[in-house]
Amino acid sequence: MQMQLLISKEAIKRRVRELASQIASDHSGRELVLVGILKGAVFFFSDLARELGVPARIDFVRAASYGSLSTSSGTVTLIKDIELSVENRSVVLVEDIVDTGLTLACIVEELKKKNPLSLKVCVLVDKLERRKVEIPVDYCGFRIESGFVVGYGLDYDEQYRNLSEIYALQGDFPT
Ligand code: 5GP
């Protein structure tokens, strides 16, 4: 198994800053709640939150998807819900990567039931090839066609999350 550098930490930093400024200006004057999806979004989430430059509450959800090592099965359940109220507040949901779209679709459904004023989706990586359900991605860090990426929160079998850059996994690896 080999890894090839795909997105440098400088490129990530630049893009996070741009996304944060876009999110801040789109939500000016609103009560903002950033909701991170554990665990993959942790580093993206914490960098984004600190670049915002406007007040925001933070909360987290965690979804379990019973799939293989590198893909979700489509059976997604929320195993940790948010603790703050989002009623009449604007939510930005922050995810590491959208692939089939099933994980985000499930979490968006759950959050909508809580009557937020608005709900936007921000993803670090939008992977287009295997999309099964349409997900409106309002803020997108990087687009890739296919492949399997790790680093900056993204894992393969719980490894590589704490790398500062994003790498493409190459070669034969169990999926
Ligand atoms: P979806 O439900 O959109 O198919 O998949 C979302 C989840 O699958 C992500 O939160 C992530 O855990 C995992 N996933 C999908 N593609 C990749 C990838 O390229 N790299 C990593 N590390 N995880 C991925």
PDB file of C-alpha atoms and ligand atoms in Angstrom:
ATOM      1  CA  MET A   1       0.000   0.000   0.000  1.00  0.00           C
ATOM      2  CA  GLN A   2       1.441   3.380  -0.996  1.00  0.00           C
ATOM      3  CA  MET A   3       0.424   6.947  -0.338  1.00  0.00           C
ATOM      4  CA  GLN A   4       0.699   9.865  -2.698  1.00  0.00           C
ATOM      5  CA  LEU A   5       0.451  13.452  -1.534  1.00  0.00           C
ATOM      6  CA  LEU A   6      -2.715  14.962  -2.970  1.00  0.00           C
ATOM      7  CA  ILE A   7      -3.389  18.178  -1.043  1.00  0.00           C
ATOM      8  CA  SER A   8      -0.659  20.011   0.885  1.00  0.00           C
ATOM      9  CA  LYS A   9      -1.199  21.592   4.276  1.00  0.00           C
ATOM     10  CA  GLU A  10      -0.698  25.053   2.731  1.00  0.00           C
ATOM     11  CA  ALA A  11      -3.450  24.363   0.191  1.00  0.00           C
ATOM     12  CA  ILE A  12      -5.738  23.092   2.967  1.00  0.00           C
ATOM     13  CA  LYS A  13      -5.060  26.160   5.073  1.00  0.00           C
ATOM     14  CA  ARG A  14      -5.804  28.540   2.180  1.00  0.00           C
ATOM     15  CA  ARG A  15      -9.029  26.772   1.291  1.00  0.00           C
ATOM     16  CA  VAL A  16     -10.221  26.559   4.912  1.00  0.00           C
ATOM     17  CA  ARG A  17      -9.696  30.305   5.234  1.00  0.00           C
ATOM     18  CA  GLU A  18     -11.739  30.955   2.059  1.00  0.00           C
ATOM     19  CA  LEU A  19     -14.567  28.670   3.187  1.00  0.00           C
ATOM     20  CA  ALA A  20     -14.639  30.266   6.636  1.00  0.00           C
ATOM     21  CA  SER A  21     -14.889  33.749   5.198  1.00  0.00           C
ATOM     22  CA  GLN A  22     -17.696  32.663   2.835  1.00  0.00           C
ATOM     23  CA  ILE A  23     -19.617  31.005   5.695  1.00  0.00           C
ATOM     24  CA  ALA A  24     -19.158  34.033   7.955  1.00  0.00           C
ATOM     25  CA  SER A  25     -20.418  36.475   5.331  1.00  0.00           C
ATOM     26  CA  ASP A  26     -23.382  34.252   4.349  1.00  0.00           C
ATOM     27  CA  HIS A  27     -24.478  34.076   7.995  1.00  0.00           C
ATOM     28  CA  SER A  28     -23.881  37.601   9.147  1.00  0.00           C
ATOM     29  CA  GLY A  29     -26.265  38.649  11.898  1.00  0.00           C
ATOM     30  CA  ARG A  30     -27.484  35.074  12.417  1.00  0.00           C
ATOM     31  CA  GLU A  31     -27.019  32.783  15.398  1.00  0.00           C
ATOM     32  CA  LEU A  32     -24.690  30.188  13.979  1.00  0.00           C
ATOM     33  CA  VAL A  33     -24.215  26.593  15.145  1.00  0.00           C
ATOM     34  CA  LEU A  34     -21.386  24.590  13.587  1.00  0.00           C
ATOM     35  CA  VAL A  35     -22.113  20.876  13.787  1.00  0.00           C
ATOM     36  CA  GLY A  36     -19.147  18.567  13.182  1.00  0.00           C
ATOM     37  CA  ILE A  37     -19.466  14.922  12.227  1.00  0.00           C
ATOM     38  CA  LEU A  38     -17.179  12.729  14.320  1.00  0.00           C
ATOM     39  CA  LYS A  39     -14.544  11.586  13.907  1.00  0.00           C
ATOM     40  CA  GLY A  40     -13.313  12.397  10.421  1.00  0.00           C
ATOM     41  CA  ALA A  41     -14.193  16.105  10.443  1.00  0.00           C
ATOM     42  CA  VAL A  42     -12.366  16.986  13.686  1.00  0.00           C
ATOM     43  CA  PHE A  43      -9.320  18.779  12.281  1.00  0.00           C
ATOM     44  CA  PHE A  44     -11.204  20.450   9.423  1.00  0.00           C
ATOM     45  CA  PHE A  45     -13.914  21.474  11.878  1.00  0.00           C
ATOM     46  CA  SER A  46     -11.552  22.971  14.439  1.00  0.00           C
ATOM     47  CA  ASP A  47      -9.529  24.888  11.825  1.00  0.00           C
ATOM     48  CA  LEU A  48     -12.697  26.157  10.139  1.00  0.00           C
ATOM     49  CA  ALA A  49     -14.289  27.204  13.432  1.00  0.00           C
ATOM     50  CA  ARG A  50     -11.231  29.227  14.429  1.00  0.00           C
ATOM     51  CA  GLU A  51     -10.980  30.950  11.026  1.00  0.00           C
ATOM     52  CA  LEU A  52     -14.622  32.092  11.085  1.00  0.00           C
ATOM     53  CA  GLY A  53     -13.987  35.296  12.963  1.00  0.00           C
ATOM     54  CA  VAL A  54     -17.646  35.523  14.049  1.00  0.00           C
ATOM     55  CA  PRO A  55     -19.395  34.045  17.099  1.00  0.00           C
ATOM     56  CA  ALA A  56     -20.549  30.457  16.678  1.00  0.00           C
ATOM     57  CA  ARG A  57     -21.718  27.671  18.925  1.00  0.00           C
ATOM     58  CA  ILE A  58     -20.269  24.227  18.278  1.00  0.00           C
ATOM     59  CA  ASP A  59     -21.692  20.746  18.586  1.00  0.00           C
ATOM     60  CA  PHE A  60     -21.095  17.251  17.214  1.00  0.00           C
ATOM     61  CA  VAL A  61     -22.911  14.237  15.864  1.00  0.00           C
ATOM     62  CA  ARG A  62     -21.619  10.783  15.259  1.00  0.00           C
ATOM     63  CA  ALA A  63     -23.000   8.360  12.708  1.00  0.00           C
ATOM     64  CA  ALA A  64     -22.348   4.656  12.491  1.00  0.00           C
ATOM     65  CA  SER A  65     -22.430   3.083   9.098  1.00  0.00           C
ATOM     66  CA  TYR A  66     -22.165  -0.654   8.826  1.00  0.00           C
ATOM     67  CA  GLY A  67     -19.983  -1.060   5.804  1.00  0.00           C
ATOM     68  CA  SER A  68     -16.563  -2.295   4.851  1.00  0.00           C
ATOM     69  CA  LEU A  69     -13.229  -0.620   5.554  1.00  0.00           C
ATOM     70  CA  SER A  70     -13.544   1.994   2.841  1.00  0.00           C
ATOM     71  CA  THR A  71     -17.196   2.412   2.009  1.00  0.00           C
ATOM     72  CA  SER A  72     -20.472   2.826   3.811  1.00  0.00           C
ATOM     73  CA  SER A  73     -23.225   0.256   3.448  1.00  0.00           C
ATOM     74  CA  GLY A  74     -26.151   2.593   3.330  1.00  0.00           C
ATOM     75  CA  THR A  75     -27.380   1.606   6.780  1.00  0.00           C
ATOM     76  CA  VAL A  76     -26.582   4.733   8.715  1.00  0.00           C
ATOM     77  CA  THR A  77     -27.648   5.435  12.287  1.00  0.00           C
ATOM     78  CA  LEU A  78     -26.975   8.384  14.525  1.00  0.00           C
ATOM     79  CA  ILE A  79     -25.153   7.143  17.614  1.00  0.00           C
ATOM     80  CA  LYS A  80     -24.516  10.589  19.071  1.00  0.00           C
ATOM     81  CA  ASP A  81     -26.946  13.458  18.560  1.00  0.00           C
ATOM     82  CA  ILE A  82     -26.374  17.199  19.064  1.00  0.00           C
ATOM     83  CA  GLU A  83     -26.914  18.574  22.550  1.00  0.00           C
ATOM     84  CA  LEU A  84     -27.660  22.217  21.714  1.00  0.00           C
ATOM     85  CA  SER A  85     -30.996  23.482  20.457  1.00  0.00           C
ATOM     86  CA  VAL A  86     -30.831  24.602  16.825  1.00  0.00           C
ATOM     87  CA  GLU A  87     -34.369  25.921  16.634  1.00  0.00           C
ATOM     88  CA  ASN A  88     -34.280  29.352  14.969  1.00  0.00           C
ATOM     89  CA  ARG A  89     -30.526  29.083  14.615  1.00  0.00           C
ATOM     90  CA  SER A  90     -28.526  28.627  11.424  1.00  0.00           C
ATOM     91  CA  VAL A  91     -26.703  25.334  11.200  1.00  0.00           C
ATOM     92  CA  VAL A  92     -23.633  24.548   9.143  1.00  0.00           C
ATOM     93  CA  LEU A  93     -22.985  20.818   9.089  1.00  0.00           C
ATOM     94  CA  VAL A  94     -19.287  20.034   8.663  1.00  0.00           C
ATOM     95  CA  GLU A  95     -18.221  16.683   7.167  1.00  0.00           C
ATOM     96  CA  ASP A  96     -14.888  15.263   6.035  1.00  0.00           C
ATOM     97  CA  ILE A  97     -15.930  13.629   2.766  1.00  0.00           C
ATOM     98  CA  VAL A  98     -19.079  12.906   0.821  1.00  0.00           C
ATOM     99  CA  ASP A  99     -18.970   9.747  -1.271  1.00  0.00           C
ATOM    100  CA  THR A 100     -22.299   7.971  -1.857  1.00  0.00           C
ATOM    101  CA  GLY A 101     -24.035  10.757   0.078  1.00  0.00           C
ATOM    102  CA  LEU A 102     -25.892   8.306   2.325  1.00  0.00           C
ATOM    103  CA  THR A 103     -24.263   9.397   5.592  1.00  0.00           C
ATOM    104  CA  LEU A 104     -24.911  13.087   5.027  1.00  0.00           C
ATOM    105  CA  ALA A 105     -28.450  12.471   3.756  1.00  0.00           C
ATOM    106  CA  CYS A 106     -29.302  10.671   7.002  1.00  0.00           C
ATOM    107  CA  ILE A 107     -27.773  13.356   9.242  1.00  0.00           C
ATOM    108  CA  VAL A 108     -29.379  16.207   7.273  1.00  0.00           C
ATOM    109  CA  GLU A 109     -32.784  14.489   7.694  1.00  0.00           C
ATOM    110  CA  GLU A 110     -32.279  14.167  11.457  1.00  0.00           C
ATOM    111  CA  LEU A 111     -31.174  17.787  11.877  1.00  0.00           C
ATOM    112  CA  LYS A 112     -34.035  19.156   9.767  1.00  0.00           C
ATOM    113  CA  LYS A 113     -36.492  17.637  12.257  1.00  0.00           C
ATOM    114  CA  LYS A 114     -35.123  20.055  14.855  1.00  0.00           C
ATOM    115  CA  ASN A 115     -36.358  23.122  12.932  1.00  0.00           C
ATOM    116  CA  PRO A 116     -33.191  25.098  12.311  1.00  0.00           C
ATOM    117  CA  LEU A 117     -33.619  28.476  10.623  1.00  0.00           C
ATOM    118  CA  SER A 118     -31.346  27.228   7.853  1.00  0.00           C
ATOM    119  CA  LEU A 119     -29.145  24.217   7.268  1.00  0.00           C
ATOM    120  CA  LYS A 120     -26.072  24.293   5.042  1.00  0.00           C
ATOM    121  CA  VAL A 121     -23.570  21.551   4.301  1.00  0.00           C
ATOM    122  CA  CYS A 122     -19.813  22.083   4.260  1.00  0.00           C
ATOM    123  CA  VAL A 123     -17.507  19.259   3.155  1.00  0.00           C
ATOM    124  CA  LEU A 124     -13.758  19.113   2.947  1.00  0.00           C
ATOM    125  CA  VAL A 125     -13.738  16.673   0.017  1.00  0.00           C
ATOM    126  CA  ASP A 126     -16.519  16.016  -2.450  1.00  0.00           C
ATOM    127  CA  LYS A 127     -15.933  12.666  -4.157  1.00  0.00           C
ATOM    128  CA  LEU A 128     -18.179  12.491  -7.167  1.00  0.00           C
ATOM    129  CA  GLU A 129     -17.920   9.048  -8.721  1.00  0.00           C
ATOM    130  CA  ARG A 130     -20.065   6.937  -6.368  1.00  0.00           C
ATOM    131  CA  ARG A 131     -22.830   9.402  -5.460  1.00  0.00           C
ATOM    132  CA  LYS A 132     -26.127   7.559  -4.824  1.00  0.00           C
ATOM    133  CA  VAL A 133     -28.243  10.341  -3.348  1.00  0.00           C
ATOM    134  CA  GLU A 134     -28.230  14.006  -4.255  1.00  0.00           C
ATOM    135  CA  ILE A 135     -26.772  16.084  -1.482  1.00  0.00           C
ATOM    136  CA  PRO A 136     -26.642  19.846  -1.803  1.00  0.00           C
ATOM    137  CA  VAL A 137     -23.043  20.693  -0.917  1.00  0.00           C
ATOM    138  CA  ASP A 138     -23.098  24.406  -0.100  1.00  0.00           C
ATOM    139  CA  TYR A 139     -19.417  24.744   0.740  1.00  0.00           C
ATOM    140  CA  CYS A 140     -16.845  22.396  -0.763  1.00  0.00           C
ATOM    141  CA  GLY A 141     -13.127  22.343  -0.010  1.00  0.00           C
ATOM    142  CA  PHE A 142     -11.869  20.101  -2.788  1.00  0.00           C
ATOM    143  CA  ARG A 143     -13.443  17.939  -5.489  1.00  0.00           C
ATOM    144  CA  ILE A 144     -12.018  14.584  -6.546  1.00  0.00           C
ATOM    145  CA  GLU A 145     -13.427  12.156  -9.073  1.00  0.00           C
ATOM    146  CA  SER A 146     -12.534   8.876  -7.365  1.00  0.00           C
ATOM    147  CA  GLY A 147      -9.918   7.114  -5.234  1.00  0.00           C
ATOM    148  CA  PHE A 148      -9.518   6.725  -1.501  1.00  0.00           C
ATOM    149  CA  VAL A 149      -7.985   9.548   0.519  1.00  0.00           C
ATOM    150  CA  VAL A 150      -6.547   9.683   4.030  1.00  0.00           C
ATOM    151  CA  GLY A 151      -5.094  12.279   6.368  1.00  0.00           C
ATOM    152  CA  TYR A 152      -6.322  15.512   8.003  1.00  0.00           C
ATOM    153  CA  GLY A 153      -8.967  13.509   9.869  1.00  0.00           C
ATOM    154  CA  LEU A 154      -9.669  10.936   7.176  1.00  0.00           C
ATOM    155  CA  ASP A 155      -8.786   7.357   8.110  1.00  0.00           C
ATOM    156  CA  TYR A 156      -8.226   3.941   6.699  1.00  0.00           C
ATOM    157  CA  ASP A 157      -9.091   1.422   9.424  1.00  0.00           C
ATOM    158  CA  GLU A 158      -8.530   4.192  12.046  1.00  0.00           C
ATOM    159  CA  GLN A 159      -5.020   4.975  10.797  1.00  0.00           C
ATOM    160  CA  TYR A 160      -3.631   8.176   9.227  1.00  0.00           C
ATOM    161  CA  ARG A 161      -6.127  10.613  10.774  1.00  0.00           C
ATOM    162  CA  ASN A 162      -3.403  12.744  12.366  1.00  0.00           C
ATOM    163  CA  LEU A 163      -1.491  13.495   9.169  1.00  0.00           C
ATOM    164  CA  SER A 164      -1.460  17.200   8.277  1.00  0.00           C
ATOM    165  CA  GLU A 165      -1.915  16.651   4.527  1.00  0.00           C
ATOM    166  CA  ILE A 166      -4.312  14.644   2.409  1.00  0.00           C
ATOM    167  CA  TYR A 167      -2.938  11.582   0.607  1.00  0.00           C
ATOM    168  CA  ALA A 168      -4.369   9.145  -1.946  1.00  0.00           C
ATOM    169  CA  LEU A 169      -4.006   5.497  -0.946  1.00  0.00           C
ATOM    170  CA  GLN A 170      -2.643   3.451  -3.789  1.00  0.00           C
ATOM    171  CA  GLY A 171      -2.033  -0.183  -4.570  1.00  0.00           C
ATOM    172  CA  ASP A 172      -3.923  -3.168  -3.254  1.00  0.00           C
ATOM    173  CA  PHE A 173      -5.677  -2.705   0.033  1.00  0.00           C
ATOM    174  CA  PRO A 174      -8.729  -4.460   1.438  1.00  0.00           C
ATOM    175  CA  THR A 175     -11.866  -2.430   0.800  1.00  0.00           C
TER     176      THR A 175
HETATM  177  P1  5GP B   1     -20.931   8.159   2.206  1.00  0.00           P
HETATM  178  O1  5GP B   1     -22.013   7.848   3.186  1.00  0.00           O
HETATM  179  O2  5GP B   1     -21.053   9.528   1.561  1.00  0.00           O
HETATM  180  O3  5GP B   1     -20.765   7.063   1.165  1.00  0.00           O
HETATM  181  O4  5GP B   1     -19.558   8.073   2.937  1.00  0.00           O
HETATM  182  C1  5GP B   1     -19.161   8.925   3.864  1.00  0.00           C
HETATM  183  C2  5GP B   1     -18.168   8.260   4.773  1.00  0.00           C
HETATM  184  O5  5GP B   1     -17.421   7.198   4.140  1.00  0.00           O
HETATM  185  C3  5GP B   1     -17.168   9.291   5.161  1.00  0.00           C
HETATM  186  O6  5GP B   1     -17.578  10.005   6.313  1.00  0.00           O
HETATM  187  C4  5GP B   1     -15.934   8.445   5.384  1.00  0.00           C
HETATM  188  O7  5GP B   1     -15.954   7.922   6.683  1.00  0.00           O
HETATM  189  C5  5GP B   1     -16.056   7.286   4.413  1.00  0.00           C
HETATM  190  N1  5GP B   1     -15.314   7.543   3.165  1.00  0.00           N
HETATM  191  C6  5GP B   1     -15.798   7.621   1.914  1.00  0.00           C
HETATM  192  N2  5GP B   1     -14.814   7.868   1.025  1.00  0.00           N
HETATM  193  C7  5GP B   1     -13.673   7.967   1.736  1.00  0.00           C
HETATM  194  C8  5GP B   1     -12.304   8.229   1.382  1.00  0.00           C
HETATM  195  O8  5GP B   1     -11.904   8.447   0.227  1.00  0.00           O
HETATM  196  N3  5GP B   1     -11.428   8.238   2.433  1.00  0.00           N
HETATM  197  C9  5GP B   1     -11.790   8.022   3.722  1.00  0.00           C
HETATM  198  N4  5GP B   1     -10.835   8.058   4.630  1.00  0.00           N
HETATM  199  N5  5GP B   1     -13.058   7.782   4.083  1.00  0.00           N
HETATM  200  C10 5GP B   1     -13.998   7.755   3.104  1.00  0.00           C
END
